[in-house]
Coordinates of C-alpha atoms (C1' of nucleotides) in Angstrom, one line a residue:
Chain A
X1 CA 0.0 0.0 0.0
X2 CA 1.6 3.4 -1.4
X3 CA 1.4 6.6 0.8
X4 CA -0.9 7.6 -2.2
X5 CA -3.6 5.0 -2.0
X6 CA -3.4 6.1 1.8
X7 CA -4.2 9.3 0.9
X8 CA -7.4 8.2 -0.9
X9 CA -8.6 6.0 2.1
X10 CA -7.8 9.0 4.5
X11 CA -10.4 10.9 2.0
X12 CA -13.1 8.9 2.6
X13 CA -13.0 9.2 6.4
X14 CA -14.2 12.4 5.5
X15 CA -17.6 10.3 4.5
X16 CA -18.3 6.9 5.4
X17 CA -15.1 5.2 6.1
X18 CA -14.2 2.0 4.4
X19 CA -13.7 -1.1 5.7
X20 CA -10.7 -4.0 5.2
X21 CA -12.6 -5.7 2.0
X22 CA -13.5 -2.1 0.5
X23 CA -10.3 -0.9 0.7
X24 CA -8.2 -3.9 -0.8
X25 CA -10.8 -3.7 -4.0
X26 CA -10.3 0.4 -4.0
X27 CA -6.5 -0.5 -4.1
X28 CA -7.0 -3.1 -6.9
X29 CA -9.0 -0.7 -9.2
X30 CA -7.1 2.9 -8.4
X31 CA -3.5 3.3 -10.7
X32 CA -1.2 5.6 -9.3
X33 CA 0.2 8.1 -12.7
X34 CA 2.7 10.8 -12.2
X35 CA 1.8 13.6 -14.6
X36 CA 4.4 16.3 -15.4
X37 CA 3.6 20.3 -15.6
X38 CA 1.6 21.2 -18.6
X39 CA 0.5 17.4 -19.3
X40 CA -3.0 16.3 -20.4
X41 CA -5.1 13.9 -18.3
X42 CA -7.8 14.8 -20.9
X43 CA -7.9 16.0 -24.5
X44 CA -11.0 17.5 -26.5
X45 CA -12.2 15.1 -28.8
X46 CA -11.3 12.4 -26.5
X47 CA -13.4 10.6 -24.0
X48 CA -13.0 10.7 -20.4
X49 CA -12.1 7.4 -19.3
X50 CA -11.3 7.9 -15.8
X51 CA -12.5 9.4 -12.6
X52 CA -9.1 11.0 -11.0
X53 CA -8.1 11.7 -7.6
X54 CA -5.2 14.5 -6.9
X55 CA -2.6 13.5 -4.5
X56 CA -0.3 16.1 -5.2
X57 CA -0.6 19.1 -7.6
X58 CA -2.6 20.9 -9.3
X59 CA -4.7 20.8 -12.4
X60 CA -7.4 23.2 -14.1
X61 CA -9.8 22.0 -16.6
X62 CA -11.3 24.5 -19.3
X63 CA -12.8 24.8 -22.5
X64 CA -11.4 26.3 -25.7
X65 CA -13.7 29.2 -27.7
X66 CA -13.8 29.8 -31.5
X67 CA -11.8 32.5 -30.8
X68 CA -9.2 29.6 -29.4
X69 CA -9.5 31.3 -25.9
X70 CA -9.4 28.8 -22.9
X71 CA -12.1 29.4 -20.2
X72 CA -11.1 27.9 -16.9
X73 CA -14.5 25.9 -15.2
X74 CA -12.2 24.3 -12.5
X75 CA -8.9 23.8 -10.2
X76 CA -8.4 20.7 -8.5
X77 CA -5.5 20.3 -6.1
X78 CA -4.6 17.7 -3.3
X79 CA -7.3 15.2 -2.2
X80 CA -9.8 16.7 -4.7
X81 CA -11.8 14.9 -7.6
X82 CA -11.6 15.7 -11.3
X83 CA -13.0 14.1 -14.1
X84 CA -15.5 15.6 -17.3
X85 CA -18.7 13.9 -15.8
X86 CA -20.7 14.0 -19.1
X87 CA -18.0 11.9 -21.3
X88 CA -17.1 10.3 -18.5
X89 CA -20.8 8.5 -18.0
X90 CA -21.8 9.1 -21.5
X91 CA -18.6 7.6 -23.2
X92 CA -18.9 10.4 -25.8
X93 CA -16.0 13.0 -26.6
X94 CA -15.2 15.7 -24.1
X95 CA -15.4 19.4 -24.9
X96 CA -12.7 20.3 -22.4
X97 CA -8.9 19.6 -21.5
X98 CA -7.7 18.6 -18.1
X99 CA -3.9 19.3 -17.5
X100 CA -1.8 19.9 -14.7
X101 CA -0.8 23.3 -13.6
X102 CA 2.1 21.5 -11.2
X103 CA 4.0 18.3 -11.5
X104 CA 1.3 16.0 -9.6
X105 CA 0.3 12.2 -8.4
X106 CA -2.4 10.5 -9.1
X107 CA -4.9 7.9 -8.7
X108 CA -7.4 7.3 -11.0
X109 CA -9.9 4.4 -11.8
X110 CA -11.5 3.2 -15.2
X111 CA -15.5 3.4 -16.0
X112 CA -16.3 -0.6 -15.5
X113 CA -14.0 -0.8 -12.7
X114 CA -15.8 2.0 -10.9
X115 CA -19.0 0.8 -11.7
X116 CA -18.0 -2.7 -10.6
X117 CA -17.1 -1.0 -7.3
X118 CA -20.7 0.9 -7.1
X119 CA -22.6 -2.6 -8.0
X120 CA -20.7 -4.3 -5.1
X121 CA -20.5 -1.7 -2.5
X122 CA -23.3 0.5 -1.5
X123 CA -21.2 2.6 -0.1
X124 CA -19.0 3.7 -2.7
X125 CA -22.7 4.3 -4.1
X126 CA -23.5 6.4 -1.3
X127 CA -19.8 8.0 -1.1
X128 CA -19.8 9.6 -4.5
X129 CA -23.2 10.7 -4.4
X130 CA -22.0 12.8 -1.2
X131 CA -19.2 13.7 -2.8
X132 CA -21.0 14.9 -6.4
X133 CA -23.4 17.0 -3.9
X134 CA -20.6 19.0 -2.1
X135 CA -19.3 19.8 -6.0
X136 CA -23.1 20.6 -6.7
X137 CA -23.2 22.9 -3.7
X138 CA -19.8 25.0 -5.0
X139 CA -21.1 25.2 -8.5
X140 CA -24.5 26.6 -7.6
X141 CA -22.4 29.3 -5.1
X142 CA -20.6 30.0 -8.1
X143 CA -23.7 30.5 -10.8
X144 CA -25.4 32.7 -8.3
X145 CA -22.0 34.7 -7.8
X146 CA -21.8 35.6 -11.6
X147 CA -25.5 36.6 -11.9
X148 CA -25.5 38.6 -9.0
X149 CA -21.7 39.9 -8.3
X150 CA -19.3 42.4 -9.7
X151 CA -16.3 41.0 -11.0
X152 CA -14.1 42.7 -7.9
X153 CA -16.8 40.6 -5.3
X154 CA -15.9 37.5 -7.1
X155 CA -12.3 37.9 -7.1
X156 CA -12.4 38.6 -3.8
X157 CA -14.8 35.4 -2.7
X158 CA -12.7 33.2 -5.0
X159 CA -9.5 34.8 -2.6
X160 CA -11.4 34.0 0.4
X161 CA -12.5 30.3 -0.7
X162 CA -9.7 29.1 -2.3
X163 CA -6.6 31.2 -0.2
X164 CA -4.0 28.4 -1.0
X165 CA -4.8 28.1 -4.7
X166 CA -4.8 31.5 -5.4
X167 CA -1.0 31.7 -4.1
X168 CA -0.2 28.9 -6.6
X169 CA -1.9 30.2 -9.7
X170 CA -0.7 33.0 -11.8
X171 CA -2.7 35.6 -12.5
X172 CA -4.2 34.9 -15.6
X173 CA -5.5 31.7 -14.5
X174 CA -7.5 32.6 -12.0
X175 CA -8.7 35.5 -14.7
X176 CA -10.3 32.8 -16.7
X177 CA -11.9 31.3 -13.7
X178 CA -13.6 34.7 -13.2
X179 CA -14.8 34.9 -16.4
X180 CA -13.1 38.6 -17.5
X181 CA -9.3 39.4 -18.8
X182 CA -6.2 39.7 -17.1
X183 CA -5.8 43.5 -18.1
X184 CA -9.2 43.9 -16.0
X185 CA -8.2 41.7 -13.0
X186 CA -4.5 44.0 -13.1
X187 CA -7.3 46.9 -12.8
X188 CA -9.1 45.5 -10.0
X189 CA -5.9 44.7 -8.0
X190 CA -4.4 47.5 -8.4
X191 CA -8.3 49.5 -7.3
X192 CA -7.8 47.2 -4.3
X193 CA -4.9 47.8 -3.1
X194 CA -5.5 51.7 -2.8
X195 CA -8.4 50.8 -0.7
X196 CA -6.1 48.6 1.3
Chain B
X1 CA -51.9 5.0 -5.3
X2 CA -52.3 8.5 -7.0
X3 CA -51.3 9.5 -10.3
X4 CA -48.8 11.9 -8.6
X5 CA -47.0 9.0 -7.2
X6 CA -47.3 7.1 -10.5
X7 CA -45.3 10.2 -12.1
X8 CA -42.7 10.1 -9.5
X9 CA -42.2 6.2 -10.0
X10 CA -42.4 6.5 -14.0
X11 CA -39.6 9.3 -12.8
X12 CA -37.4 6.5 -11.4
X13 CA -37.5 4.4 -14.5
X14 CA -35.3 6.6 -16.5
X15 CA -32.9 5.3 -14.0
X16 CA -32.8 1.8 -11.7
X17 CA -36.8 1.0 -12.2
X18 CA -38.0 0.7 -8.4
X19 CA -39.2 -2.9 -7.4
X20 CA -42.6 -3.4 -5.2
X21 CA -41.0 -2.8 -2.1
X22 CA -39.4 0.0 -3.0
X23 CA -42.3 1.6 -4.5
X24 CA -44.2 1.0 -1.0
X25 CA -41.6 2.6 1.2
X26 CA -41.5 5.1 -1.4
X27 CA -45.3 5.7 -1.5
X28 CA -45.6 5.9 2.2
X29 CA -42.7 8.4 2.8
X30 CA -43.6 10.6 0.3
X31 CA -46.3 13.3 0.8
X32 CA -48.5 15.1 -1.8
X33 CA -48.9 19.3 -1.6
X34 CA -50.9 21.4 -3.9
X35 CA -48.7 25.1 -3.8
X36 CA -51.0 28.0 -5.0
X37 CA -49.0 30.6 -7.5
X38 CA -46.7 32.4 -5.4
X39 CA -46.8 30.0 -2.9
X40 CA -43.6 29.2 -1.0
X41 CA -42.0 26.3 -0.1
X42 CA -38.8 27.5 1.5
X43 CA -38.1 31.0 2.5
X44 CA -34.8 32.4 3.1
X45 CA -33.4 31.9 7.1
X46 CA -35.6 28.7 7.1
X47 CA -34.0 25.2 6.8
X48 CA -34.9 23.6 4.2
X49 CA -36.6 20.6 5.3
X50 CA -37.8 18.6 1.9
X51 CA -36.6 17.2 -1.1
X52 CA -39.3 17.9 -3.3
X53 CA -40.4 16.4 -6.6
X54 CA -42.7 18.6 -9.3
X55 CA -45.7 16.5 -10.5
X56 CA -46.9 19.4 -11.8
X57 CA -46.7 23.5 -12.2
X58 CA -43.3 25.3 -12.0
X59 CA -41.2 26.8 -9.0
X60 CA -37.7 29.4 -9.3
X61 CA -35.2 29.3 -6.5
X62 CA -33.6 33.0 -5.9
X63 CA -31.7 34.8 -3.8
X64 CA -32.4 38.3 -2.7
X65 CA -29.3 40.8 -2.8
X66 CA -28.4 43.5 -0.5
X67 CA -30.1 45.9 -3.1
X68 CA -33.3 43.8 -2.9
X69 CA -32.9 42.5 -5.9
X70 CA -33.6 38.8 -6.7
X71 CA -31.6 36.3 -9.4
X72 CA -32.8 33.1 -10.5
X73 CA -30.9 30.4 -9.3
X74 CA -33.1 27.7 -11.2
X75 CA -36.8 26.8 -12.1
X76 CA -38.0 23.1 -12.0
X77 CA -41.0 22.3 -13.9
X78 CA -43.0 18.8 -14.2
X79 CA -40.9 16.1 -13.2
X80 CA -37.6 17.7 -12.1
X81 CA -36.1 18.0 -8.5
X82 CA -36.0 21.3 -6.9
X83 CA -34.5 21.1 -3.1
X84 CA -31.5 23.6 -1.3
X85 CA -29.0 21.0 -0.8
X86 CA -27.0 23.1 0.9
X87 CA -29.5 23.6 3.8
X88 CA -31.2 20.3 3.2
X89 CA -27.5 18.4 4.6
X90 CA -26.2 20.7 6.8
X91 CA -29.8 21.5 8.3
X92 CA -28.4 25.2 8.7
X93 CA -30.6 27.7 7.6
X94 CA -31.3 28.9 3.8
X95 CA -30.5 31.8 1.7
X96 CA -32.9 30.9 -1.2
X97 CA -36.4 31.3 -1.7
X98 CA -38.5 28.5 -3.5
X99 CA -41.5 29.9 -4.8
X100 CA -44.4 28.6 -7.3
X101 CA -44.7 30.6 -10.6
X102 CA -48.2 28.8 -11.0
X103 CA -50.4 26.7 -9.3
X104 CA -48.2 23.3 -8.8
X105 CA -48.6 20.2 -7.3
X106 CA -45.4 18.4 -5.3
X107 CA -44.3 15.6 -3.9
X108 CA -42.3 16.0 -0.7
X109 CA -39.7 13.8 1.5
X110 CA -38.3 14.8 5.0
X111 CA -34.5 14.3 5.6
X112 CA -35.1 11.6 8.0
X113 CA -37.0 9.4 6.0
X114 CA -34.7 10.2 2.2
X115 CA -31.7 9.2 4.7
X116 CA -33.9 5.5 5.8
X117 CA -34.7 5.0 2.0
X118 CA -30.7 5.9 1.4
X119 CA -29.6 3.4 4.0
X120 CA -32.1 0.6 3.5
X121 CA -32.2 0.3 0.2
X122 CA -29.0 0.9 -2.5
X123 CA -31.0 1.8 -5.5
X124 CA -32.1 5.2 -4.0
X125 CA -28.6 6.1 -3.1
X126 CA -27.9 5.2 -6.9
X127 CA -30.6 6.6 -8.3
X128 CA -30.1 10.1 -6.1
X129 CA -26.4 10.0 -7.3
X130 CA -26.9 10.0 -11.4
X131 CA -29.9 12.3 -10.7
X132 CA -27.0 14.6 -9.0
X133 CA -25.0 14.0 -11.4
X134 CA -27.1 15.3 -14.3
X135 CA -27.9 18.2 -12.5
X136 CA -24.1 18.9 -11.9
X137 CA -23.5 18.4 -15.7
X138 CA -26.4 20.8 -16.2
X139 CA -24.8 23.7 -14.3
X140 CA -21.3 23.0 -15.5
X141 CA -22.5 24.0 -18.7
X142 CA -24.3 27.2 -17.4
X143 CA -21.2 28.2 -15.4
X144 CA -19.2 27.7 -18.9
X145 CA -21.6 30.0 -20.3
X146 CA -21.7 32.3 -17.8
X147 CA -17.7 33.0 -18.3
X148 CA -17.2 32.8 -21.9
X149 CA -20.9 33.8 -23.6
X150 CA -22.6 37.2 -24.3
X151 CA -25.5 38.2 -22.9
X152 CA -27.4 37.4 -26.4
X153 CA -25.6 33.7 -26.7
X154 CA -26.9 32.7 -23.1
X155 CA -30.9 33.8 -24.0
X156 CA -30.5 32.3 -27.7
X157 CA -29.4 29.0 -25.8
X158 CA -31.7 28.7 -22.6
X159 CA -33.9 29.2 -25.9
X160 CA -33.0 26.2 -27.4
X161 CA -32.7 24.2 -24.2
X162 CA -35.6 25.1 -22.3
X163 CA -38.3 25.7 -25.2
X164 CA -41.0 24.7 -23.1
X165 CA -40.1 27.0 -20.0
X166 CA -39.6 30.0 -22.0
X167 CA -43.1 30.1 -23.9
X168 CA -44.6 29.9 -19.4
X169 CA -42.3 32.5 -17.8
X170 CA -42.0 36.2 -17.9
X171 CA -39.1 37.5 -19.5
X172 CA -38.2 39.1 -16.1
X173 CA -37.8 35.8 -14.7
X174 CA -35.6 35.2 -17.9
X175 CA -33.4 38.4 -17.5
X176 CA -33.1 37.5 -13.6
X177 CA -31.6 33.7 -14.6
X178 CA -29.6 35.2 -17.4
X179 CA -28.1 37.4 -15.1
X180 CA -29.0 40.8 -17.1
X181 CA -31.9 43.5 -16.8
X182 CA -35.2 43.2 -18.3
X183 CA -33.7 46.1 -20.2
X184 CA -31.2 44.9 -22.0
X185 CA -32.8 41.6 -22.5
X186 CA -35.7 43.8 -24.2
X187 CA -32.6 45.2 -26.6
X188 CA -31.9 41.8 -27.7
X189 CA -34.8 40.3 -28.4
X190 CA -35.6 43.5 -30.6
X191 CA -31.7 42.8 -32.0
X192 CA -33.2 39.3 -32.6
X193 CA -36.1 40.4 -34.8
X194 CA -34.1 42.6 -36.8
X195 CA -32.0 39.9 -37.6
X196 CA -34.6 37.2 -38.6
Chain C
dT1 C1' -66.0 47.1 -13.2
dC2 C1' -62.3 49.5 -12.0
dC3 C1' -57.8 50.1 -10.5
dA4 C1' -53.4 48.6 -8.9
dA5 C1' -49.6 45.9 -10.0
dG6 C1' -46.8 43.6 -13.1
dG7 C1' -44.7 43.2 -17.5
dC8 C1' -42.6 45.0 -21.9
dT9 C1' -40.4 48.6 -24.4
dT10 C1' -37.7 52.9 -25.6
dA11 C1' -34.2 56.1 -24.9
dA12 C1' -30.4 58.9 -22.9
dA13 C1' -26.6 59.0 -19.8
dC14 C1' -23.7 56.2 -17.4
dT15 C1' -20.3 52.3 -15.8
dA16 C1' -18.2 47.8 -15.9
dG17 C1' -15.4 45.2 -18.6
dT18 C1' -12.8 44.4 -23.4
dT19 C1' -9.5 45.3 -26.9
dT20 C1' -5.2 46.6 -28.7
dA21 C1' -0.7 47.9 -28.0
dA22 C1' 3.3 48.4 -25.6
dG23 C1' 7.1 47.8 -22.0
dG24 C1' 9.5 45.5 -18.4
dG25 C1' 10.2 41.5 -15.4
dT26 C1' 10.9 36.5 -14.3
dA27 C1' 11.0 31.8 -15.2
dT28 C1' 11.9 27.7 -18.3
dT29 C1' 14.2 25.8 -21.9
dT30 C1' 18.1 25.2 -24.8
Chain D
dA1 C1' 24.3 32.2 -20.7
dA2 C1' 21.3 33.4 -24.0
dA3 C1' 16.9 33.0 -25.8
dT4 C1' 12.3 32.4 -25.5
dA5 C1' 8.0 32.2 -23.6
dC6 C1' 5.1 33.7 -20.3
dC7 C1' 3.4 37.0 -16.9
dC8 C1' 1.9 41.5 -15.0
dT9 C1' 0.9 46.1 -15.6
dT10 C1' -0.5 50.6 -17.8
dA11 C1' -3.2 53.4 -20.8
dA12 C1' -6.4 54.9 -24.5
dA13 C1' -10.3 53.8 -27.2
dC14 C1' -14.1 51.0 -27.4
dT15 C1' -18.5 48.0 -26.5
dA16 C1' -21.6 45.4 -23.6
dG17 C1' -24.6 45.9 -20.1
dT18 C1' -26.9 49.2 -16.3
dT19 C1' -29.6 52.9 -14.5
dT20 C1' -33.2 56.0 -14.4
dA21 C1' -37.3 57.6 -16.2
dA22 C1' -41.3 57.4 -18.7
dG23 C1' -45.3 55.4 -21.3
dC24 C1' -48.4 51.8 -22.6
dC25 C1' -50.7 47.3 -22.2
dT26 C1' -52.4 43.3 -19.9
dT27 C1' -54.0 40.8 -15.9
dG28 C1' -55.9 39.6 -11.7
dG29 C1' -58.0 41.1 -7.2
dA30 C1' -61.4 43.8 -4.5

DNA sequence: TCCAAGGCTTAAACTAGTTTAAGGGTATTT
DNA sequence: AAATACCCTTAAACTAGTTTAAGCCTTGGA
């Protein structure tokens, strides 16, 4: 048992723990990858064939416009899930990328193999729908932040939410993740630090 | 057995069809409501106590600003889910309204008794996890929108999505989930015409 | 039946956010 | 060690979307 499949196990204390059995057939089904900075764990055009856990690093996923601009919908960094839900069940091509940010670890488990663990366990069941709701709960905060916020009140809620990312992420990352351009988020810093 | 109930298991067959046991438990933890228009069924401060099913009619969930202003979280028409999940878990009190746009009749389950038919029986924590999950996918794509789409894109595709919705609501209720002013949506609907 | 309350539109003045362009700084790569 | 790519900022001109105000038309309640 790698310190990384320890790290998965120690996740799911957050939920309903796993027993002995569960945990031997997590082990069985999870690969451990290294992927270096700036590689894909998903391509458009490709399906998602995996549900991925983050050890270590970082990754953002995001779509690509006509106008070839990349719009970030998501970070996820250590002990976080990422994975393009609608390929992933559907089996039909993604319309986004996921690639690391940071060098990172880890685990990740194919479609029949997490279905197998599903049909088997109710808990894994019961552990992913808990774990899908929490990601529900962010995104609604999130659609109800850009109908209703200024860009400045979203920058600073996404600095109050997410303090450690925002140290890690340059700039024009996290510009994409608001939705407006880095010129404008320079604009807003700058605004806010003459308040300050 | 009522026709409401008959909707709500017909609901359960686009996912893991519910057996005769399960339709029983189902059938005696689930109560019918008739909501008149405007009626609420969770105001903000309250805890949101129900997960509720629409058999019939339509409900938005909002928020109300600091300005007094509300924005359209979501609507729910016949046979969709419409619950704060937030408050629902965490049994902490609400920020959202839930309020019928026209005379509706619901379904409604307490927290106690979803959490008996979660632990007793697998296929409702299944079928409660893909239903989730389709509603995460669902709002993925609007938070995509929201951060790389004009104002003009997001009405022409809520359009095209929810074609049934938009012939029963007001375009207020539009402008508010779009995340604009009746105003400007007024502008581009008149854009529109000049176009077509 | 009347009237009050929404709902839809128009228009003018305004503000939030984009575009284009440029310059300087700091990491990665070679 | 040099070269390149990326990152951050500034500024001027522009465009998308808001605000305020007014007018008209429907609808539902008393």
């Amino acid at each position: 048992m790698t310190t990384s499949f320890n790290a998965l196990i120690e996740h799911f204390k957050n939920y309903f723990p796993l027993d002995e059995k569960e945990r031997v057939e997590l082990s069985e089904r999870f690969n451990e990858r290294k992927i270096k900075r700036r590689g894909f764990i998903l391509q458009q055009g490709d399906v998602c064939r995996h549900f991925t856990f983050v050890v270590s690093g970082c990754f953002k996923m995001y779509a690509v416009d006509q106008a070839s601009k990349e719009h970030n919908l998501q970070f996820a960094a250590e002990n976080d899930w990422i994975t393009d839900l609608s390929s992933f069940y559907s089996e039909k091509t993604s319309s986004v990328y996921i690639e690391a940010i940071e060098p990172s670890v880890i685990l990740q488990i194919k479609h029949a193999d997490l279905l197998y663990l599903y049909t088997h366990f109710h808990k894994f069941d019961r552990n992913f729908r808990i774990i899908i709701e929490q990601k529900y709960i962010e995104l609604q905060n999130r659609v109800l932040q850009s109908i209703s916020s200024t860009a400045e009140e979203r920058y600073l809620s996404f600095l109050e939410q997410y303090p450690n990312l925002a140290n890690r992420l340059p700039n024009t990352q996290i510009a994409s993740y608001l939705g407006i351009t880095p010129e404008f988020l320079s604009k807003i810093r700058k605004a806010l630090t003459h308040k300050a």
